[in-house]
Amino acid sequence: MTITIKTPEEITKMRIAGRLAADVLEMIEPHVKPGVSTDELNTLCHDYIVNVQQAIPAPLNYGRPPFPKSICTSINHQICHGIPSDKRLKKGDEINIDITVLKDGYHGDTSKMFSVGEPTIAGKRLAQVTQRCLYLGILQVKPGAKLSAIGKVIQAYAHSQNYSVVQEFCGHGIGAKFHEDPQVLHYYHADNDKIIMEPGMIFTIEPMINQGKRDIKLLPDQWTVVTKDHKLSAQWEHTVLVTDTGFEILTLRPEEEGWQERMVQ
Ligand code: MF3
Ligand code: CO
Ligand code: CO
């Protein structure tokens, strides 16, 4: 396992890539409404990334079989890696949109939950708890800390709210490659005890939290991951830099300003 420590020049490029990925989530927000198809959202994001940002949507043709679209859209019981299609959103849906932008050789990766029209109580609560899981994980990031501290707090909080944590997918180092070492687990595992955070490390934290059991199923399209019990799942993701004193969120959106103050409530 090799965890890359980014140079100041690389960190500058990662800040730019992260900012661009966050900008796409802001751009798409007003379009996430009842009646829009996830293909239409995909096209809007693709065109914005390519034409306005002059960047590359990293998911397109990524992996095996090649991912066929430029963003991931995961609705309700879909956990992650949902493929945009002609399916239209309806009131009460909860959708995760996951954006990864490649700019000047470096990646920025971020996702958030959107409520379509008026949210259900259950959907809103799961999305809020999952965002808090992400923030609690981020608060563990500082030089000298064990990587396992992240999963520990996420798991404890999710369980305290009677939710479960998906274990098959994790956060990841990120930089010139989309997915680098280390694997950032969202539950406690001794493997992550041995990894100590250092300034210049950059990784994502992207908890997937389920309303029911943690078990997953992969659909025949070989990408879409759903809950086995078809209950709701939510996910939020940020790309985070370990600084000399703590962390810097490279994909922070303006709407999140003041998140740490709101955490204490
Ligand atoms: N963006 C996802 C992540 O957070 C990975 C998507 S891979 C894709 O790691 F091929 F589905 F795009
Ligand atoms: Co990621
Ligand atoms: Co992502």
Short mmCIF file of C-alpha atoms and ligand atoms in Angstrom, two decimals:
data_model
loop_
_atom_site.label_atom_id
_atom_site.label_comp_id
_atom_site.label_asym_id
_atom_site.label_seq_id
_atom_site.Cartn_x
_atom_site.Cartn_y
_atom_site.Cartn_z
CA MET A 1 0.00 0.00 0.00
CA THR A 2 1.35 3.44 -0.92
CA ILE A 3 -0.33 6.55 0.37
CA THR A 4 0.82 9.55 -1.64
CA ILE A 5 1.69 12.76 0.21
CA LYS A 6 0.74 15.65 -2.05
CA THR A 7 3.22 18.46 -2.75
CA PRO A 8 2.11 22.11 -2.40
CA GLU A 9 1.75 22.27 -6.20
CA GLU A 10 -0.45 19.18 -6.21
CA ILE A 11 -2.54 20.57 -3.34
CA THR A 12 -3.16 23.72 -5.38
CA LYS A 13 -4.49 21.55 -8.24
CA MET A 14 -6.58 19.42 -5.86
CA ARG A 15 -8.17 22.60 -4.44
CA ILE A 16 -9.18 23.59 -7.96
CA ALA A 17 -10.56 20.13 -8.83
CA GLY A 18 -12.46 20.01 -5.54
CA ARG A 19 -13.95 23.47 -6.08
CA LEU A 20 -15.13 22.45 -9.56
CA ALA A 21 -16.79 19.26 -8.31
CA ALA A 22 -18.60 21.27 -5.60
CA ASP A 23 -19.68 23.84 -8.21
CA VAL A 24 -21.39 21.11 -10.26
CA LEU A 25 -23.55 20.13 -7.26
CA GLU A 26 -24.54 23.78 -6.84
CA MET A 27 -25.27 24.18 -10.54
CA ILE A 28 -27.54 21.10 -10.66
CA GLU A 29 -29.59 21.86 -7.52
CA PRO A 30 -32.39 23.92 -9.17
CA HIS A 31 -32.87 21.16 -11.75
CA VAL A 32 -33.53 18.41 -9.21
CA LYS A 33 -37.34 18.66 -9.36
CA PRO A 34 -40.26 16.26 -9.91
CA GLY A 35 -40.47 15.22 -13.60
CA VAL A 36 -36.81 15.59 -14.54
CA SER A 37 -35.04 12.40 -15.70
CA THR A 38 -31.66 11.39 -14.34
CA ASP A 39 -30.41 11.35 -17.96
CA GLU A 40 -31.32 15.04 -18.23
CA LEU A 41 -29.38 15.73 -15.01
CA ASN A 42 -26.45 13.75 -16.45
CA THR A 43 -26.44 15.80 -19.66
CA LEU A 44 -26.58 19.11 -17.76
CA CYS A 45 -23.61 18.07 -15.58
CA HIS A 46 -21.64 16.59 -18.46
CA ASP A 47 -22.01 19.73 -20.59
CA TYR A 48 -21.15 22.01 -17.65
CA ILE A 49 -18.01 20.03 -16.75
CA VAL A 50 -16.80 19.78 -20.35
CA ASN A 51 -17.80 23.18 -21.77
CA VAL A 52 -17.78 25.58 -18.78
CA GLN A 53 -15.17 23.98 -16.51
CA GLN A 54 -13.08 22.57 -19.36
CA ALA A 55 -12.60 19.46 -17.30
CA ILE A 56 -13.35 15.73 -17.63
CA PRO A 57 -16.19 13.84 -15.91
CA ALA A 58 -14.15 11.01 -14.37
CA PRO A 59 -16.97 8.40 -14.13
CA LEU A 60 -17.49 8.24 -17.93
CA ASN A 61 -15.97 4.93 -19.15
CA TYR A 62 -14.42 4.31 -15.71
CA GLY A 63 -13.91 0.71 -14.56
CA ARG A 64 -15.16 -2.64 -15.92
CA PRO A 65 -17.67 -2.75 -17.47
CA PRO A 66 -17.06 0.91 -18.38
CA PHE A 67 -19.46 3.18 -16.46
CA PRO A 68 -21.70 4.55 -19.26
CA LYS A 69 -22.52 8.04 -17.89
CA SER A 70 -20.77 11.13 -16.49
CA ILE A 71 -22.33 11.22 -12.98
CA CYS A 72 -23.83 8.72 -10.54
CA THR A 73 -27.48 9.13 -9.54
CA SER A 74 -28.71 6.85 -6.75
CA ILE A 75 -32.40 7.06 -5.80
CA ASN A 76 -34.07 5.87 -2.57
CA HIS A 77 -33.02 2.21 -1.98
CA GLN A 78 -30.08 2.57 -4.38
CA ILE A 79 -26.92 2.86 -2.27
CA CYS A 80 -24.40 4.09 -4.85
CA HIS A 81 -23.22 3.98 -8.49
CA GLY A 82 -26.73 4.40 -9.91
CA ILE A 83 -26.69 4.91 -13.69
CA PRO A 84 -28.61 7.90 -15.10
CA SER A 85 -31.55 6.79 -17.26
CA ASP A 86 -34.88 8.02 -18.67
CA LYS A 87 -36.49 7.39 -15.27
CA ARG A 88 -38.15 10.56 -13.96
CA LEU A 89 -37.90 11.83 -10.40
CA LYS A 90 -41.09 12.11 -8.35
CA LYS A 91 -42.06 14.02 -5.22
CA GLY A 92 -40.65 12.38 -2.08
CA ASP A 93 -37.70 10.72 -3.83
CA GLU A 94 -34.30 11.12 -2.16
CA ILE A 95 -31.45 11.17 -4.68
CA ASN A 96 -27.69 11.17 -4.26
CA ILE A 97 -25.75 12.86 -7.03
CA ASP A 98 -22.05 11.98 -7.04
CA ILE A 99 -19.70 14.17 -9.08
CA THR A 100 -16.05 13.46 -9.86
CA VAL A 101 -14.16 16.00 -11.95
CA LEU A 102 -10.69 15.55 -13.43
CA LYS A 103 -8.95 18.90 -14.00
CA ASP A 104 -5.30 19.45 -14.90
CA GLY A 105 -4.47 15.86 -13.95
CA TYR A 106 -6.17 15.82 -10.51
CA HIS A 107 -9.55 14.61 -9.18
CA GLY A 108 -12.21 16.18 -6.97
CA ASP A 109 -14.98 13.85 -5.69
CA THR A 110 -18.13 14.88 -3.81
CA SER A 111 -21.78 13.94 -3.42
CA LYS A 112 -24.89 15.09 -1.61
CA MET A 113 -28.51 14.10 -1.06
CA PHE A 114 -31.33 16.10 -2.67
CA SER A 115 -34.99 15.84 -1.70
CA VAL A 116 -37.32 15.91 -4.71
CA GLY A 117 -40.21 18.22 -3.82
CA GLU A 118 -41.45 17.90 -0.22
CA PRO A 119 -39.36 15.22 1.57
CA THR A 120 -40.83 12.37 3.59
CA ILE A 121 -40.02 12.44 7.33
CA ALA A 122 -38.08 9.17 7.04
CA GLY A 123 -36.11 10.28 3.97
CA LYS A 124 -35.20 13.63 5.48
CA ARG A 125 -34.10 12.10 8.77
CA LEU A 126 -31.86 9.50 7.11
CA ALA A 127 -30.26 12.15 4.88
CA GLN A 128 -29.61 14.44 7.87
CA VAL A 129 -28.11 11.69 10.02
CA THR A 130 -25.88 10.58 7.12
CA GLN A 131 -24.59 14.13 6.59
CA ARG A 132 -23.81 14.29 10.29
CA CYS A 133 -21.90 11.00 9.95
CA LEU A 134 -19.78 12.63 7.25
CA TYR A 135 -19.10 15.72 9.38
CA LEU A 136 -18.27 13.65 12.49
CA GLY A 137 -15.79 11.69 10.36
CA ILE A 138 -14.21 14.88 9.02
CA LEU A 139 -13.76 16.22 12.58
CA GLN A 140 -11.44 13.25 13.30
CA VAL A 141 -8.99 14.33 10.58
CA LYS A 142 -5.68 15.69 11.94
CA PRO A 143 -1.99 14.71 11.77
CA GLY A 144 -1.18 11.82 14.11
CA ALA A 145 -4.75 10.52 14.28
CA LYS A 146 -5.55 6.92 13.37
CA LEU A 147 -7.52 6.48 10.18
CA SER A 148 -9.79 4.13 12.14
CA ALA A 149 -11.06 7.09 14.20
CA ILE A 150 -13.24 8.06 11.23
CA GLY A 151 -15.10 4.78 10.96
CA LYS A 152 -15.40 4.51 14.72
CA VAL A 153 -17.41 7.74 15.13
CA ILE A 154 -19.49 7.17 12.00
CA GLN A 155 -20.50 3.69 13.10
CA ALA A 156 -21.25 4.76 16.67
CA TYR A 157 -23.48 7.63 15.57
CA ALA A 158 -25.29 5.66 12.83
CA HIS A 159 -26.04 2.83 15.27
CA SER A 160 -27.20 5.28 17.95
CA GLN A 161 -29.82 6.42 15.42
CA ASN A 162 -30.83 2.82 14.62
CA TYR A 163 -29.30 2.83 11.17
CA SER A 164 -26.68 0.49 9.66
CA VAL A 165 -23.39 1.19 7.85
CA VAL A 166 -22.57 -0.27 4.42
CA GLN A 167 -19.21 -2.06 4.62
CA GLU A 168 -18.57 -3.10 1.00
CA PHE A 169 -17.69 0.42 -0.19
CA CYS A 170 -15.38 2.91 1.44
CA GLY A 171 -13.73 6.30 1.12
CA HIS A 172 -10.40 6.40 -0.70
CA GLY A 173 -7.21 8.28 -1.28
CA ILE A 174 -7.55 10.54 -4.32
CA GLY A 175 -5.22 12.59 -6.49
CA ALA A 176 -3.81 11.87 -9.94
CA LYS A 177 -5.77 8.62 -9.65
CA PHE A 178 -9.56 8.49 -8.97
CA HIS A 179 -9.14 5.75 -6.33
CA GLU A 180 -5.84 5.55 -4.43
CA ASP A 181 -4.76 4.08 -1.11
CA PRO A 182 -5.79 4.16 1.66
CA GLN A 183 -9.26 2.61 1.96
CA VAL A 184 -11.19 4.79 4.40
CA LEU A 185 -13.61 2.45 6.18
CA HIS A 186 -16.84 3.89 7.56
CA TYR A 187 -16.97 1.31 10.38
CA TYR A 188 -14.32 0.34 12.90
CA HIS A 189 -11.72 -2.13 11.64
CA ALA A 190 -8.25 -2.79 13.10
CA ASP A 191 -6.73 -2.50 9.58
CA ASN A 192 -7.29 1.26 9.78
CA ASP A 193 -5.61 1.46 13.22
CA LYS A 194 -2.17 1.12 11.60
CA ILE A 195 -2.64 4.02 9.23
CA ILE A 196 -1.69 7.37 10.78
CA MET A 197 -2.83 10.60 9.13
CA GLU A 198 -0.08 12.93 7.88
CA PRO A 199 -0.15 16.46 6.44
CA GLY A 200 -0.52 16.30 2.65
CA MET A 201 -2.68 13.17 2.58
CA ILE A 202 -5.93 13.63 0.65
CA PHE A 203 -8.81 11.17 0.85
CA THR A 204 -12.57 11.05 0.61
CA ILE A 205 -15.03 10.27 3.37
CA GLU A 206 -18.32 9.02 1.92
CA PRO A 207 -20.50 7.09 4.37
CA MET A 208 -23.39 5.03 3.01
CA ILE A 209 -26.01 4.62 5.73
CA ASN A 210 -29.06 2.33 5.53
CA GLN A 211 -32.48 2.61 7.16
CA GLY A 212 -32.70 -1.20 7.46
CA LYS A 213 -30.01 -3.87 7.29
CA ARG A 214 -26.53 -3.18 5.92
CA ASP A 215 -26.73 -5.95 3.28
CA ILE A 216 -26.31 -4.98 -0.36
CA LYS A 217 -27.16 -6.40 -3.78
CA LEU A 218 -25.50 -5.59 -7.12
CA LEU A 219 -27.93 -5.19 -10.03
CA PRO A 220 -27.34 -7.03 -13.34
CA ASP A 221 -26.05 -3.77 -14.89
CA GLN A 222 -22.93 -4.52 -12.77
CA TRP A 223 -22.88 -1.01 -11.26
CA THR A 224 -26.03 -0.10 -9.36
CA VAL A 225 -25.80 -1.15 -5.72
CA VAL A 226 -29.11 -1.44 -3.81
CA THR A 227 -30.16 -2.42 -0.31
CA LYS A 228 -31.09 -6.10 -0.13
CA ASP A 229 -34.19 -5.25 1.93
CA HIS A 230 -35.11 -2.35 -0.43
CA LYS A 231 -35.20 0.12 2.47
CA LEU A 232 -33.74 3.61 2.02
CA SER A 233 -30.01 4.40 1.82
CA ALA A 234 -28.24 7.77 1.89
CA GLN A 235 -24.70 9.00 1.17
CA TRP A 236 -22.71 12.24 1.41
CA GLU A 237 -19.09 12.67 0.29
CA HIS A 238 -16.29 15.18 0.63
CA THR A 239 -12.64 15.24 -0.47
CA VAL A 240 -10.52 16.17 2.56
CA LEU A 241 -6.89 17.32 2.93
CA VAL A 242 -4.91 16.62 6.12
CA THR A 243 -3.31 19.96 7.05
CA ASP A 244 -0.59 20.73 9.65
CA THR A 245 -3.27 21.41 12.27
CA GLY A 246 -6.34 19.45 11.14
CA PHE A 247 -8.31 19.30 7.91
CA GLU A 248 -9.38 21.31 4.90
CA ILE A 249 -12.51 20.27 2.99
CA LEU A 250 -11.62 20.69 -0.69
CA THR A 251 -15.23 20.23 -1.87
CA LEU A 252 -17.03 22.49 0.63
CA ARG A 253 -20.06 24.34 -0.79
CA PRO A 254 -21.08 27.88 0.28
CA GLU A 255 -24.38 26.49 1.68
CA GLU A 256 -22.32 24.54 4.24
CA GLU A 257 -20.65 27.66 5.71
CA GLY A 258 -20.87 27.44 9.52
CA TRP A 259 -21.37 23.65 9.61
CA GLN A 260 -19.08 23.22 12.61
CA GLU A 261 -21.09 25.68 14.70
CA ARG A 262 -24.32 23.86 13.76
CA MET A 263 -22.77 20.52 14.78
CA VAL A 264 -22.86 21.29 18.51
CA GLN A 265 -26.67 21.41 18.57
N1 MF3 B 1 -17.67 8.73 -7.23
C1 MF3 B 1 -17.64 7.39 -6.71
C2 MF3 B 1 -16.78 7.45 -5.46
O1 MF3 B 1 -17.08 8.24 -4.63
C3 MF3 B 1 -17.11 6.38 -7.68
C4 MF3 B 1 -17.95 6.22 -8.88
S1 MF3 B 1 -17.23 5.10 -9.93
C5 MF3 B 1 -18.24 5.23 -11.27
O2 MF3 B 1 -15.77 6.82 -5.28
F1 MF3 B 1 -17.66 4.63 -12.22
F2 MF3 B 1 -19.43 4.74 -10.97
F3 MF3 B 1 -18.40 6.49 -11.56
CO CO B 2 -15.27 8.78 -3.75
CO CO B 3 -17.89 10.03 -5.39
#
